[in-house]
mmCIF file of C-alpha atoms in Angstrom:
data_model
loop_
_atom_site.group_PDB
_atom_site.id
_atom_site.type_symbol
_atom_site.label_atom_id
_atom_site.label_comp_id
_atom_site.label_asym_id
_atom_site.label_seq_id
_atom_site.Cartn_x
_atom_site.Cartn_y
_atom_site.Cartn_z
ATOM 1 C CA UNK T 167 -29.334 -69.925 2.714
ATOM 2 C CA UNK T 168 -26.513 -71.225 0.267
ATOM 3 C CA UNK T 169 -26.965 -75.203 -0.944
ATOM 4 C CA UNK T 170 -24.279 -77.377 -0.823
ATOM 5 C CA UNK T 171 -23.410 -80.543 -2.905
ATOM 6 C CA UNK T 172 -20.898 -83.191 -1.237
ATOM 7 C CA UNK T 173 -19.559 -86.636 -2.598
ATOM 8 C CA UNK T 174 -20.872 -89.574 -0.152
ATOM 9 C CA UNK T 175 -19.231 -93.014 -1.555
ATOM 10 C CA UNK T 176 -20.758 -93.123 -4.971
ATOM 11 C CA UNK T 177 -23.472 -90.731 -4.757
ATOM 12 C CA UNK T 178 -24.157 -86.916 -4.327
ATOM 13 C CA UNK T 179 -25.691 -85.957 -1.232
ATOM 14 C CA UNK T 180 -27.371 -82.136 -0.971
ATOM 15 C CA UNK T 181 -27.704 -80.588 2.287
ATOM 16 C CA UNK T 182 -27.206 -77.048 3.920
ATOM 17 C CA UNK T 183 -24.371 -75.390 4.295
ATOM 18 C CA UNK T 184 -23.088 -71.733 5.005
ATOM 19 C CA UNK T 185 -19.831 -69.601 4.154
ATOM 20 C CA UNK T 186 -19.965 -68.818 7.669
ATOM 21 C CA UNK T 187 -20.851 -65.373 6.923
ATOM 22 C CA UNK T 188 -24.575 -63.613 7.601
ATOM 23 C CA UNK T 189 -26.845 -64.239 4.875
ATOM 24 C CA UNK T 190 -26.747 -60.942 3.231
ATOM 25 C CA UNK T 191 -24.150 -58.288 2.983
ATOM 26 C CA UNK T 192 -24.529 -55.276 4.730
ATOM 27 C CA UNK T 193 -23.628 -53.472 1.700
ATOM 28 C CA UNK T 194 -26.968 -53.765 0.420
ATOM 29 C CA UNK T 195 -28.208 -52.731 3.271
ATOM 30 C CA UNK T 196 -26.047 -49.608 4.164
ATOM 31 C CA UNK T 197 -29.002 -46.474 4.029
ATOM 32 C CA UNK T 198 -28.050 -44.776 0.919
ATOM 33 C CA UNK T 199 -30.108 -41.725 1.567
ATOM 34 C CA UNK T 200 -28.069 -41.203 4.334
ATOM 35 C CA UNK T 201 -24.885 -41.555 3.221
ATOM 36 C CA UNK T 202 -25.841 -38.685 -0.112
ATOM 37 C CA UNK T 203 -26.760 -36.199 3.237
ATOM 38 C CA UNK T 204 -23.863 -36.837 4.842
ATOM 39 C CA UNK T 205 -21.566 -36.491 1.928
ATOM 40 C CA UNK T 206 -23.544 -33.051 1.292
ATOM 41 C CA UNK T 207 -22.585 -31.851 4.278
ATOM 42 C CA UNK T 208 -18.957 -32.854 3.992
ATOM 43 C CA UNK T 209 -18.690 -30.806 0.963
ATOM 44 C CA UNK T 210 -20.758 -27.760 2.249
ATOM 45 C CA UNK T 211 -18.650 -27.344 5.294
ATOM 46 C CA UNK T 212 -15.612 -27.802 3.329
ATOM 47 C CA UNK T 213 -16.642 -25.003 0.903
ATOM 48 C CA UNK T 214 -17.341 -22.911 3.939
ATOM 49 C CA UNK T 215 -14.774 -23.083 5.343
ATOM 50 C CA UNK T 216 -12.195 -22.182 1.958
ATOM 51 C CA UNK T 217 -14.786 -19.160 1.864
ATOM 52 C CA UNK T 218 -13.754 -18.189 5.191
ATOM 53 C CA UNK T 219 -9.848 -18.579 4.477
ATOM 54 C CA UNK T 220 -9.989 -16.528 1.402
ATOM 55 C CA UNK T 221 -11.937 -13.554 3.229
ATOM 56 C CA UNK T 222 -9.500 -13.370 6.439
ATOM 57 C CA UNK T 223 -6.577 -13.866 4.062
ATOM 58 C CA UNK T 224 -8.172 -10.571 2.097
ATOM 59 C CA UNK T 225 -8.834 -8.993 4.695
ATOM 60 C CA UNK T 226 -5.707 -8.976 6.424
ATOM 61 C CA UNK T 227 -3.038 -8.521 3.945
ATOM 62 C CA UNK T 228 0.409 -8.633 5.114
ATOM 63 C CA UNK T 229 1.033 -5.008 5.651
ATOM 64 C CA UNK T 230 4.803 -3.829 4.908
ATOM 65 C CA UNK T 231 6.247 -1.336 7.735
ATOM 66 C CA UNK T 232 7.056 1.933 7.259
ATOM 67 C CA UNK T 233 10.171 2.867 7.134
ATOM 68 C CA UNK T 234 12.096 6.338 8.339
ATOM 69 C CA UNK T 235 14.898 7.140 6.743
ATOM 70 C CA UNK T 236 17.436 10.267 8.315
ATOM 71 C CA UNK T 237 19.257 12.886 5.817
ATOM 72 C CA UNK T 238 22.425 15.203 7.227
ATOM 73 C CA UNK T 239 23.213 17.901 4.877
ATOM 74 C CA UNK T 240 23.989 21.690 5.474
ATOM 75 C CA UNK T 241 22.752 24.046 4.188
ATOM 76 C CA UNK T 242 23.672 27.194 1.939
ATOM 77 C CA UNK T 243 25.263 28.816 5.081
ATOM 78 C CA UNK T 244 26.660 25.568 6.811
ATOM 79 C CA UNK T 245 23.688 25.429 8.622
ATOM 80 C CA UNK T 246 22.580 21.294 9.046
ATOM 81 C CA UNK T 247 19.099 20.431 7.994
ATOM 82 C CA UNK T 248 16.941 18.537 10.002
ATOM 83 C CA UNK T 249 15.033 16.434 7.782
ATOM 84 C CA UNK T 250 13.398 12.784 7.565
ATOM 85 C CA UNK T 251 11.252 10.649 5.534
ATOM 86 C CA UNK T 252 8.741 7.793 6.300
ATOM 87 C CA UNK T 253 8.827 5.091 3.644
ATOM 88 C CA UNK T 254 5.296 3.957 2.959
ATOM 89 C CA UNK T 255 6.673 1.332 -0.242
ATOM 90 C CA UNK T 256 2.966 -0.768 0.227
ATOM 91 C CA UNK T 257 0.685 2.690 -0.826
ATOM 92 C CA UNK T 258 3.914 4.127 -2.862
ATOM 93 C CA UNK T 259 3.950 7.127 -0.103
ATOM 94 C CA UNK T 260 6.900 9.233 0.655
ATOM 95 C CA UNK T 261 6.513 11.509 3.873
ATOM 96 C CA UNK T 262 9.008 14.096 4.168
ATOM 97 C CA UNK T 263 9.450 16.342 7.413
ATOM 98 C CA UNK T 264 11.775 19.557 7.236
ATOM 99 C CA UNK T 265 12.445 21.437 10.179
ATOM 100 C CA UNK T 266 13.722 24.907 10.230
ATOM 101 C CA UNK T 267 16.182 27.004 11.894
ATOM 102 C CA UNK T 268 13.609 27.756 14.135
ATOM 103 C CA UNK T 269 12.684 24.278 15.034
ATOM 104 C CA UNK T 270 9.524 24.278 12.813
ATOM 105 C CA UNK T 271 8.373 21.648 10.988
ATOM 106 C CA UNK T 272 6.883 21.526 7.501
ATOM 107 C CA UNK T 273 5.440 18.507 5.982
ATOM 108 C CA UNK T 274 5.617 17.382 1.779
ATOM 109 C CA UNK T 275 3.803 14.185 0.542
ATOM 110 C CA UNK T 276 5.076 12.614 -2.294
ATOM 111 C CA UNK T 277 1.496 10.605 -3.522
ATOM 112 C CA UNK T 278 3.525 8.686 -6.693
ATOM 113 C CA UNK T 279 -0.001 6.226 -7.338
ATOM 114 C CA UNK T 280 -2.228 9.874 -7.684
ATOM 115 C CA UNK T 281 1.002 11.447 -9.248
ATOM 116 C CA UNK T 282 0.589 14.183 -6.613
ATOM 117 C CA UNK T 283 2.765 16.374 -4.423
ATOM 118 C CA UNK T 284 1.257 17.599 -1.401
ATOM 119 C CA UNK T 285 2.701 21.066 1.040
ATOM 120 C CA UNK T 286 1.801 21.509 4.211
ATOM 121 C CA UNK T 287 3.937 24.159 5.101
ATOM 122 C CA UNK T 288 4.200 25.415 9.035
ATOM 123 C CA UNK T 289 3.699 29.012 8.390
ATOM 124 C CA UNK T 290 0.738 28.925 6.543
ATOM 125 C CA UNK T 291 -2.714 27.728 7.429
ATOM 126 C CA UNK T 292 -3.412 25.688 3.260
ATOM 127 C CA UNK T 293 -1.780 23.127 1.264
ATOM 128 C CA UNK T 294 -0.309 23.445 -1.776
ATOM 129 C CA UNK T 295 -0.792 20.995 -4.345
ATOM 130 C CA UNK T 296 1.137 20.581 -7.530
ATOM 131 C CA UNK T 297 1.213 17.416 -10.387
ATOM 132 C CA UNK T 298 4.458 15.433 -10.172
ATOM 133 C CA UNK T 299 6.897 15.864 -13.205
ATOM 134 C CA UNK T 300 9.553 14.057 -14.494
ATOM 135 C CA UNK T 301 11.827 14.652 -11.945
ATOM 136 C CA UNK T 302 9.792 14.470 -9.027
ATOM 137 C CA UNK T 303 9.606 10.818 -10.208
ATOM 138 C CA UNK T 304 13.300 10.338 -10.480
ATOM 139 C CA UNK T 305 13.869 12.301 -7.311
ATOM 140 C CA UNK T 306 11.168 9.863 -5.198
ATOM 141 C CA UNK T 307 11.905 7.127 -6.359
ATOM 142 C CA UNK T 308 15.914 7.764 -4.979
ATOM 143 C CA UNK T 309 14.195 7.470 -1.835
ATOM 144 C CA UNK T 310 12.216 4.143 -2.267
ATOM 145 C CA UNK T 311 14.625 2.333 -3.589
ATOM 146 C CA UNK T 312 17.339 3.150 -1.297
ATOM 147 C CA UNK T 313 15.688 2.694 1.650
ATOM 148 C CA UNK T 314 15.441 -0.347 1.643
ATOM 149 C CA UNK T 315 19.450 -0.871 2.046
ATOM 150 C CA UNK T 316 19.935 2.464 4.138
ATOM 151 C CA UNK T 317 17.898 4.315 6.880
ATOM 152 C CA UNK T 318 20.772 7.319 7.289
ATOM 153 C CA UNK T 319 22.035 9.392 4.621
ATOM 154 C CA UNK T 320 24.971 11.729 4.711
ATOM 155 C CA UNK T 321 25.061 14.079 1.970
ATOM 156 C CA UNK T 322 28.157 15.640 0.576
ATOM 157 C CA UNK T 323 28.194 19.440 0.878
ATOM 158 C CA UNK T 324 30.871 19.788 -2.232
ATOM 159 C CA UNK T 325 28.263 17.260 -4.218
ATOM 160 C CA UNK T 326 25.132 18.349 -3.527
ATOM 161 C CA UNK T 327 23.186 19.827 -6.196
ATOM 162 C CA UNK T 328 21.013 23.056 -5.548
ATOM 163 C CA UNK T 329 18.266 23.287 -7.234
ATOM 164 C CA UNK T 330 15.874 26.022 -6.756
ATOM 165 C CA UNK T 331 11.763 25.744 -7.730
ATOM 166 C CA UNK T 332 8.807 29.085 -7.656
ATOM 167 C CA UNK T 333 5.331 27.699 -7.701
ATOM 168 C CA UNK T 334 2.672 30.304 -8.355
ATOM 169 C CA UNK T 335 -0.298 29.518 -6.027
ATOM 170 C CA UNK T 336 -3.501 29.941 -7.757
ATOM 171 C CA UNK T 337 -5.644 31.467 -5.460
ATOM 172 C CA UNK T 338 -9.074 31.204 -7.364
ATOM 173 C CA UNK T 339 -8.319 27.400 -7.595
ATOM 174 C CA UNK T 340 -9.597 25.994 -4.113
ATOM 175 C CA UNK T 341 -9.796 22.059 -3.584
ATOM 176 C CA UNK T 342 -12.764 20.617 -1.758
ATOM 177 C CA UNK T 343 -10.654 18.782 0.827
ATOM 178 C CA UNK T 344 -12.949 15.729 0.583
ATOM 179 C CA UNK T 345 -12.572 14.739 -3.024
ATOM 180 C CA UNK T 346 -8.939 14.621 -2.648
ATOM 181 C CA UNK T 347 -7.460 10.926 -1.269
ATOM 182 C CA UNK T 348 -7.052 9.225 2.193
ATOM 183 C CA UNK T 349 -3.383 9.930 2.420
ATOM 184 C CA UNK T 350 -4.057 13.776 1.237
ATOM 185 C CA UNK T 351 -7.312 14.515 3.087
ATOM 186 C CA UNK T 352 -5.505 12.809 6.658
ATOM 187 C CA UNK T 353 -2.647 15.596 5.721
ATOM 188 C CA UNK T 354 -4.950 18.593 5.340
ATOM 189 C CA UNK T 355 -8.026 18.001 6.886
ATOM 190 C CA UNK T 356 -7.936 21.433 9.342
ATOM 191 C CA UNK T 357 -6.550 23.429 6.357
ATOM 192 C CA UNK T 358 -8.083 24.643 2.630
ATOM 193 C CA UNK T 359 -5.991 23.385 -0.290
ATOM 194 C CA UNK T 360 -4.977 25.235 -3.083
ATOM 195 C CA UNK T 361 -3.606 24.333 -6.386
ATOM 196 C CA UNK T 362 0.210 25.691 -7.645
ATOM 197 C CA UNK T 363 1.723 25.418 -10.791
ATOM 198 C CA UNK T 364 5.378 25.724 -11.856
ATOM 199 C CA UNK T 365 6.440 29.519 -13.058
ATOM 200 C CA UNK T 366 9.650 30.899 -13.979
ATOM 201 C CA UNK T 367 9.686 33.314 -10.839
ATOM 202 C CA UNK T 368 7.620 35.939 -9.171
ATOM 203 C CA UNK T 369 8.961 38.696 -10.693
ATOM 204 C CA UNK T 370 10.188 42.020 -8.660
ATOM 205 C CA UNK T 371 6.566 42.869 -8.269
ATOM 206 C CA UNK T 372 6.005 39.878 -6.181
ATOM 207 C CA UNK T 373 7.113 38.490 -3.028
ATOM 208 C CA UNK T 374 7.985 35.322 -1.791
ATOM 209 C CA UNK T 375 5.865 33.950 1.102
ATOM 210 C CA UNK T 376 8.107 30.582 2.259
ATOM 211 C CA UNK T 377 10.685 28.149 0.993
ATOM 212 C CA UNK T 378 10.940 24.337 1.616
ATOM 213 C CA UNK T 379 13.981 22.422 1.266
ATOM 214 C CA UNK T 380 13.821 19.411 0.384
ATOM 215 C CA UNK T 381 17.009 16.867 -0.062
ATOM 216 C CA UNK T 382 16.916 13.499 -1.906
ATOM 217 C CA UNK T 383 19.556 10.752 -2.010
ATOM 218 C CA UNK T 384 20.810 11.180 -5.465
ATOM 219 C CA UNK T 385 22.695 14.168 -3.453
ATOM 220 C CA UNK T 386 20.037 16.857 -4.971
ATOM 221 C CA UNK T 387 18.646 19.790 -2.597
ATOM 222 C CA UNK T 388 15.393 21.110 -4.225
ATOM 223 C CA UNK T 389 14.017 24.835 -2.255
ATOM 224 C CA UNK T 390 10.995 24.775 -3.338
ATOM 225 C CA UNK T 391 9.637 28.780 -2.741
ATOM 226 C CA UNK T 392 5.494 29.701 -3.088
ATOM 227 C CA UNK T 393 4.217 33.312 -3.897
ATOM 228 C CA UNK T 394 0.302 34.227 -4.711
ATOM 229 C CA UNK T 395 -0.386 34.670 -8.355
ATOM 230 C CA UNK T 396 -2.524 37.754 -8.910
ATOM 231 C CA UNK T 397 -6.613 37.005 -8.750
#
């Protein structure tokens, strides 16, 4: 109830009067327990719901493709090589697949994050493992980076550089086939894994089990060839 004053002639007059509003604001009535709960809420489903963007956006990165890339080069006789490479950049994977003369396939992994180089050779029932060197690194890395412009290269017979590699496989050196990585362990699961290391050559004494050939961009041809170290 609001009190009014008005002027009537010379005197002042009080009576009742009203703003024509309801006596009281509903502010001060508005439940403020309720509206604290209700806020609450607000804020605990919004945090729930960032939560859940951050974990599907984690756990579903965006994945890169892989890419194959083709090489054409011939051989020491003339001969053309069949050979190819799937471009994992994502997991810094190169794949390589060699094919013989006699249409069989041999498989090297280039691992560049475990600094590892991986044979799986067609004639043999291991893997050969070897660290990566200097030029591994520079030879790789030809393939990442060009791949991403090219997916065919043809290699210049007059250009290419031959290089030749003997790896001495240590037969007293077995791997345990589950201690090794995903990418390594999906590659030689049905096989036993040996270690190599780099030697001058076998020697007459020894003989040479296999070769791989492997072929890079930067127009270098690397035959890679394994014999068995003495126990």
């Amino acid at each position: 109830m609001v009190r009014c004053w008005k002027r009537s002639e010379n005197r002042l007059e009080e009576e009742e009067c009203t703003d024509g509003g309801p006596e009281e604001s509903p502010l001060f009535h508005f439940p403020h327990k309720a509206f604290w709960v209700s806020l609450s809420a607000c804020l605990l489903l919004a945090i729930l719901a960032l939560g859940l963007m951050g974990h599907f956006g984690r756990s579903q990165p965006h994945s890169q493709p892989l890419q194959t890339v083709r090489f054409t080069v011939s051989d020491q006789t003339g001969a053309l090589i069949n050979q190819s490479a799937v471009v994992d950049q994502q997991n810094d994977l190169v794949t390589f697949s060699v094919t013989s003369s006699m249409n069989q396939t041999s498989t090297v992994l280039f691992d560049i994050k475990h600094s590892l180089i991986c044979y799986k050779p067609v004639s043999q029932e291991s893997c050969f493992l070897r660290k990566m060197e200097e030029s591994d690194y520079k030879n790789v890395n030809s393939v990442l980076h060009e791949s991403a412009r090219k997916s065919q290269f043809q290699l210049s017979g007059n250009e290419t550089q031959r290089q030749m590699e003997f790896l001495g496989v240590l037969a007293a050196s077995q791997v345990n086939v589950s201690s090794l990585e995903e990418p390594l362990q999906a590659l030689c699961q049905d096989r036993s894994v040996h270690w190599t290391r780099r030697t001058e050559g076998p020697g007459k004494q020894r003989l040479v089990y296999f070769c791989i050939d492997i072929c890079f961009p930067s127009n270098i041809c690397v035959s890679v060839c394994f014999y068995y170290l003495p126990e």
